[in-house]
Amino acid sequence: MCMETDAKPTTAGRAILSVRMVDLENDYPVVSEWWTEHGWPEPLPLAMIPKLGIMVERNGEPCLAGWVYMDNSCGVSMLEFVVGNPATPPRDVVRAIEHLTAAARLCASQNGYHTMLTYCRQMSLAKAFEKNGFTFAEDGMKHLVTKL
């Protein structure tokens, strides 16, 4: 199972974080609410969500989710649409990002992928990604989408 990661264990007195696969039936409504609370114009449509979704839980309650898109031709994956529970303390969000990125990288590498990309708007999230092995590639990029 790809959910066992090398993320640092928690110390006594801190929230216990765990990682599991996203269960869209139960998690999509929760995550959609988080996107709305964070000011997204609308939740990501279910039809755009890939199969590999990772949920980090804090003391057994969902606190952060992200999805890994995997290209089928060149070994590149993307960690996208990362969103956290607005009620989660910032310190635990940072720790949850560590667990999320470790699980995403492990799952992708176990499936033969050699590179992972990610995009984000918030500098705090970018710095958390950087702390967990990502490197800044560009600044000021605009993320566009169109339906086919």
PDB file of N, CA and C in Angstrom, residues 51-102:
ATOM      1  N   LYS A  51      -8.047   9.586  -9.763  1.00  0.00           N
ATOM      2  CA  LYS A  51      -8.252   8.476  -8.827  1.00  0.00           C
ATOM      3  C   LYS A  51      -7.356   8.555  -7.603  1.00  0.00           C
ATOM      4  N   LEU A  52      -6.139   9.087  -7.761  1.00  0.00           N
ATOM      5  CA  LEU A  52      -5.209   9.112  -6.640  1.00  0.00           C
ATOM      6  C   LEU A  52      -5.396  10.390  -5.822  1.00  0.00           C
ATOM      7  N   GLY A  53      -6.212  10.278  -4.798  1.00  0.00           N
ATOM      8  CA  GLY A  53      -6.439  11.368  -3.863  1.00  0.00           C
ATOM      9  C   GLY A  53      -5.905  10.969  -2.500  1.00  0.00           C
ATOM     10  N   ILE A  54      -5.280  11.906  -1.819  1.00  0.00           N
ATOM     11  CA  ILE A  54      -4.684  11.634  -0.514  1.00  0.00           C
ATOM     12  C   ILE A  54      -5.318  12.553   0.521  1.00  0.00           C
ATOM     13  N   MET A  55      -5.737  11.964   1.623  1.00  0.00           N
ATOM     14  CA  MET A  55      -6.332  12.718   2.723  1.00  0.00           C
ATOM     15  C   MET A  55      -5.439  12.558   3.949  1.00  0.00           C
ATOM     16  N   VAL A  56      -5.100  13.697   4.557  1.00  0.00           N
ATOM     17  CA  VAL A  56      -4.391  13.662   5.829  1.00  0.00           C
ATOM     18  C   VAL A  56      -5.424  13.931   6.907  1.00  0.00           C
ATOM     19  N   GLU A  57      -5.384  13.132   7.951  1.00  0.00           N
ATOM     20  CA  GLU A  57      -6.302  13.310   9.068  1.00  0.00           C
ATOM     21  C   GLU A  57      -5.533  13.777  10.297  1.00  0.00           C
ATOM     22  N   ARG A  58      -6.177  14.619  11.070  1.00  0.00           N
ATOM     23  CA  ARG A  58      -5.635  15.125  12.326  1.00  0.00           C
ATOM     24  C   ARG A  58      -6.515  14.571  13.432  1.00  0.00           C
ATOM     25  N   ASN A  59      -5.941  13.737  14.281  1.00  0.00           N
ATOM     26  CA  ASN A  59      -6.703  13.079  15.347  1.00  0.00           C
ATOM     27  C   ASN A  59      -7.964  12.410  14.804  1.00  0.00           C
ATOM     28  N   GLY A  60      -7.834  11.769  13.626  1.00  0.00           N
ATOM     29  CA  GLY A  60      -8.939  11.027  13.033  1.00  0.00           C
ATOM     30  C   GLY A  60      -9.922  11.841  12.217  1.00  0.00           C
ATOM     31  N   GLU A  61      -9.728  13.157  12.127  1.00  0.00           N
ATOM     32  CA  GLU A  61     -10.628  14.020  11.348  1.00  0.00           C
ATOM     33  C   GLU A  61      -9.895  14.581  10.126  1.00  0.00           C
ATOM     34  N   PRO A  62     -10.543  14.607   8.959  1.00  0.00           N
ATOM     35  CA  PRO A  62      -9.888  15.138   7.766  1.00  0.00           C
ATOM     36  C   PRO A  62      -9.384  16.575   7.974  1.00  0.00           C
ATOM     37  N   CYS A  63      -8.142  16.832   7.533  1.00  0.00           N
ATOM     38  CA  CYS A  63      -7.600  18.183   7.691  1.00  0.00           C
ATOM     39  C   CYS A  63      -6.930  18.719   6.440  1.00  0.00           C
ATOM     40  N   LEU A  64      -6.545  17.863   5.488  1.00  0.00           N
ATOM     41  CA  LEU A  64      -5.868  18.327   4.277  1.00  0.00           C
ATOM     42  C   LEU A  64      -6.016  17.270   3.198  1.00  0.00           C
ATOM     43  N   ALA A  65      -6.260  17.699   1.973  1.00  0.00           N
ATOM     44  CA  ALA A  65      -6.392  16.764   0.855  1.00  0.00           C
ATOM     45  C   ALA A  65      -5.659  17.297  -0.363  1.00  0.00           C
ATOM     46  N   GLY A  66      -5.237  16.385  -1.211  1.00  0.00           N
ATOM     47  CA  GLY A  66      -4.598  16.746  -2.478  1.00  0.00           C
ATOM     48  C   GLY A  66      -4.709  15.573  -3.434  1.00  0.00           C
ATOM     49  N   TRP A  67      -4.534  15.852  -4.717  1.00  0.00           N
ATOM     50  CA  TRP A  67      -4.684  14.832  -5.749  1.00  0.00           C
ATOM     51  C   TRP A  67      -3.448  14.772  -6.608  1.00  0.00           C
ATOM     52  N   VAL A  68      -3.127  13.547  -7.046  1.00  0.00           N
ATOM     53  CA  VAL A  68      -1.976  13.341  -7.910  1.00  0.00           C
ATOM     54  C   VAL A  68      -2.470  12.942  -9.297  1.00  0.00           C
ATOM     55  N   TYR A  69      -2.187  13.806 -10.265  1.00  0.00           N
ATOM     56  CA  TYR A  69      -2.469  13.524 -11.666  1.00  0.00           C
ATOM     57  C   TYR A  69      -1.222  12.862 -12.234  1.00  0.00           C
ATOM     58  N   MET A  70      -1.403  11.764 -12.971  1.00  0.00           N
ATOM     59  CA  MET A  70      -0.256  11.034 -13.497  1.00  0.00           C
ATOM     60  C   MET A  70      -0.335  10.941 -15.018  1.00  0.00           C
ATOM     61  N   ASP A  71       0.654  11.534 -15.681  1.00  0.00           N
ATOM     62  CA  ASP A  71       0.727  11.500 -17.137  1.00  0.00           C
ATOM     63  C   ASP A  71       0.930  10.063 -17.599  1.00  0.00           C
ATOM     64  N   ASN A  72       0.377   9.709 -18.718  1.00  0.00           N
ATOM     65  CA  ASN A  72       0.488   8.327 -19.176  1.00  0.00           C
ATOM     66  C   ASN A  72       1.555   8.132 -20.242  1.00  0.00           C
ATOM     67  N   SER A  73       2.427   9.152 -20.452  1.00  0.00           N
ATOM     68  CA  SER A  73       3.398   9.003 -21.526  1.00  0.00           C
ATOM     69  C   SER A  73       4.842   9.352 -21.170  1.00  0.00           C
ATOM     70  N   CYS A  74       5.068  10.075 -20.058  1.00  0.00           N
ATOM     71  CA  CYS A  74       6.450  10.516 -19.835  1.00  0.00           C
ATOM     72  C   CYS A  74       6.913  10.481 -18.384  1.00  0.00           C
ATOM     73  N   GLY A  75       6.171   9.901 -17.472  1.00  0.00           N
ATOM     74  CA  GLY A  75       6.636   9.765 -16.095  1.00  0.00           C
ATOM     75  C   GLY A  75       6.555  11.020 -15.243  1.00  0.00           C
ATOM     76  N   VAL A  76       5.713  11.961 -15.652  1.00  0.00           N
ATOM     77  CA  VAL A  76       5.547  13.196 -14.878  1.00  0.00           C
ATOM     78  C   VAL A  76       4.189  13.167 -14.183  1.00  0.00           C
ATOM     79  N   SER A  77       4.192  13.544 -12.913  1.00  0.00           N
ATOM     80  CA  SER A  77       2.948  13.621 -12.142  1.00  0.00           C
ATOM     81  C   SER A  77       2.789  15.040 -11.617  1.00  0.00           C
ATOM     82  N   MET A  78       1.578  15.352 -11.186  1.00  0.00           N
ATOM     83  CA  MET A  78       1.290  16.674 -10.629  1.00  0.00           C
ATOM     84  C   MET A  78       0.493  16.526  -9.343  1.00  0.00           C
ATOM     85  N   LEU A  79       0.941  17.190  -8.296  1.00  0.00           N
ATOM     86  CA  LEU A  79       0.180  17.276  -7.054  1.00  0.00           C
ATOM     87  C   LEU A  79      -0.639  18.546  -7.160  1.00  0.00           C
ATOM     88  N   GLU A  80      -1.950  18.411  -7.160  1.00  0.00           N
ATOM     89  CA  GLU A  80      -2.813  19.558  -7.444  1.00  0.00           C
ATOM     90  C   GLU A  80      -3.980  19.679  -6.476  1.00  0.00           C
ATOM     91  N   PHE A  81      -4.572  20.863  -6.493  1.00  0.00           N
ATOM     92  CA  PHE A  81      -5.797  21.191  -5.772  1.00  0.00           C
ATOM     93  C   PHE A  81      -5.718  20.837  -4.289  1.00  0.00           C
ATOM     94  N   VAL A  82      -4.564  21.121  -3.698  1.00  0.00           N
ATOM     95  CA  VAL A  82      -4.367  20.883  -2.273  1.00  0.00           C
ATOM     96  C   VAL A  82      -5.227  21.880  -1.500  1.00  0.00           C
ATOM     97  N   VAL A  83      -5.981  21.368  -0.550  1.00  0.00           N
ATOM     98  CA  VAL A  83      -6.867  22.223   0.236  1.00  0.00           C
ATOM     99  C   VAL A  83      -6.960  21.675   1.649  1.00  0.00           C
ATOM    100  N   GLY A  84      -7.008  22.588   2.588  1.00  0.00           N
ATOM    101  CA  GLY A  84      -7.081  22.194   3.985  1.00  0.00           C
ATOM    102  C   GLY A  84      -8.354  22.648   4.656  1.00  0.00           C
ATOM    103  N   ASN A  85      -8.648  21.988   5.742  1.00  0.00           N
ATOM    104  CA  ASN A  85      -9.760  22.371   6.585  1.00  0.00           C
ATOM    105  C   ASN A  85      -9.424  23.723   7.221  1.00  0.00           C
ATOM    106  N   PRO A  86     -10.234  24.761   6.987  1.00  0.00           N
ATOM    107  CA  PRO A  86      -9.928  26.079   7.553  1.00  0.00           C
ATOM    108  C   PRO A  86      -9.841  26.087   9.081  1.00  0.00           C
ATOM    109  N   ALA A  87     -10.426  25.090   9.726  1.00  0.00           N
ATOM    110  CA  ALA A  87     -10.409  25.032  11.192  1.00  0.00           C
ATOM    111  C   ALA A  87      -9.128  24.395  11.747  1.00  0.00           C
ATOM    112  N   THR A  88      -8.302  23.836  10.877  1.00  0.00           N
ATOM    113  CA  THR A  88      -7.067  23.198  11.339  1.00  0.00           C
ATOM    114  C   THR A  88      -6.043  24.263  11.712  1.00  0.00           C
ATOM    115  N   PRO A  89      -5.424  24.139  12.882  1.00  0.00           N
ATOM    116  CA  PRO A  89      -4.392  25.110  13.278  1.00  0.00           C
ATOM    117  C   PRO A  89      -3.254  25.153  12.261  1.00  0.00           C
ATOM    118  N   PRO A  90      -2.752  26.342  11.940  1.00  0.00           N
ATOM    119  CA  PRO A  90      -1.696  26.476  10.928  1.00  0.00           C
ATOM    120  C   PRO A  90      -0.494  25.561  11.157  1.00  0.00           C
ATOM    121  N   ARG A  91      -0.097  25.378  12.388  1.00  0.00           N
ATOM    122  CA  ARG A  91       1.048  24.510  12.695  1.00  0.00           C
ATOM    123  C   ARG A  91       0.779  23.078  12.234  1.00  0.00           C
ATOM    124  N   ASP A  92      -0.453  22.623  12.418  1.00  0.00           N
ATOM    125  CA  ASP A  92      -0.796  21.269  11.987  1.00  0.00           C
ATOM    126  C   ASP A  92      -0.966  21.190  10.476  1.00  0.00           C
ATOM    127  N   VAL A  93      -1.364  22.289   9.832  1.00  0.00           N
ATOM    128  CA  VAL A  93      -1.447  22.308   8.368  1.00  0.00           C
ATOM    129  C   VAL A  93      -0.052  22.095   7.784  1.00  0.00           C
ATOM    130  N   VAL A  94       0.947  22.771   8.344  1.00  0.00           N
ATOM    131  CA  VAL A  94       2.322  22.616   7.872  1.00  0.00           C
ATOM    132  C   VAL A  94       2.766  21.166   8.013  1.00  0.00           C
ATOM    133  N   ARG A  95       2.462  20.554   9.147  1.00  0.00           N
ATOM    134  CA  ARG A  95       2.803  19.147   9.358  1.00  0.00           C
ATOM    135  C   ARG A  95       2.022  18.246   8.401  1.00  0.00           C
ATOM    136  N   ALA A  96       0.765  18.583   8.147  1.00  0.00           N
ATOM    137  CA  ALA A  96      -0.062  17.783   7.239  1.00  0.00           C
ATOM    138  C   ALA A  96       0.489  17.849   5.813  1.00  0.00           C
ATOM    139  N   ILE A  97       0.998  19.000   5.414  1.00  0.00           N
ATOM    140  CA  ILE A  97       1.599  19.131   4.079  1.00  0.00           C
ATOM    141  C   ILE A  97       2.805  18.205   3.954  1.00  0.00           C
ATOM    142  N   GLU A  98       3.564  18.087   5.023  1.00  0.00           N
ATOM    143  CA  GLU A  98       4.708  17.161   5.014  1.00  0.00           C
ATOM    144  C   GLU A  98       4.221  15.732   4.770  1.00  0.00           C
ATOM    145  N   HIS A  99       3.171  15.319   5.457  1.00  0.00           N
ATOM    146  CA  HIS A  99       2.624  13.972   5.279  1.00  0.00           C
ATOM    147  C   HIS A  99       2.053  13.809   3.862  1.00  0.00           C
ATOM    148  N   LEU A 100       1.323  14.810   3.384  1.00  0.00           N
ATOM    149  CA  LEU A 100       0.717  14.749   2.052  1.00  0.00           C
ATOM    150  C   LEU A 100       1.794  14.612   0.983  1.00  0.00           C
ATOM    151  N   THR A 101       2.814  15.462   1.027  1.00  0.00           N
ATOM    152  CA  THR A 101       3.843  15.419  -0.011  1.00  0.00           C
ATOM    153  C   THR A 101       4.630  14.106   0.049  1.00  0.00           C
ATOM    154  N   ALA A 102       4.910  13.610   1.252  1.00  0.00           N
ATOM    155  CA  ALA A 102       5.626  12.334   1.370  1.00  0.00           C
ATOM    156  C   ALA A 102       4.798  11.204   0.757  1.00  0.00           C
TER     157      ALA A 102
END
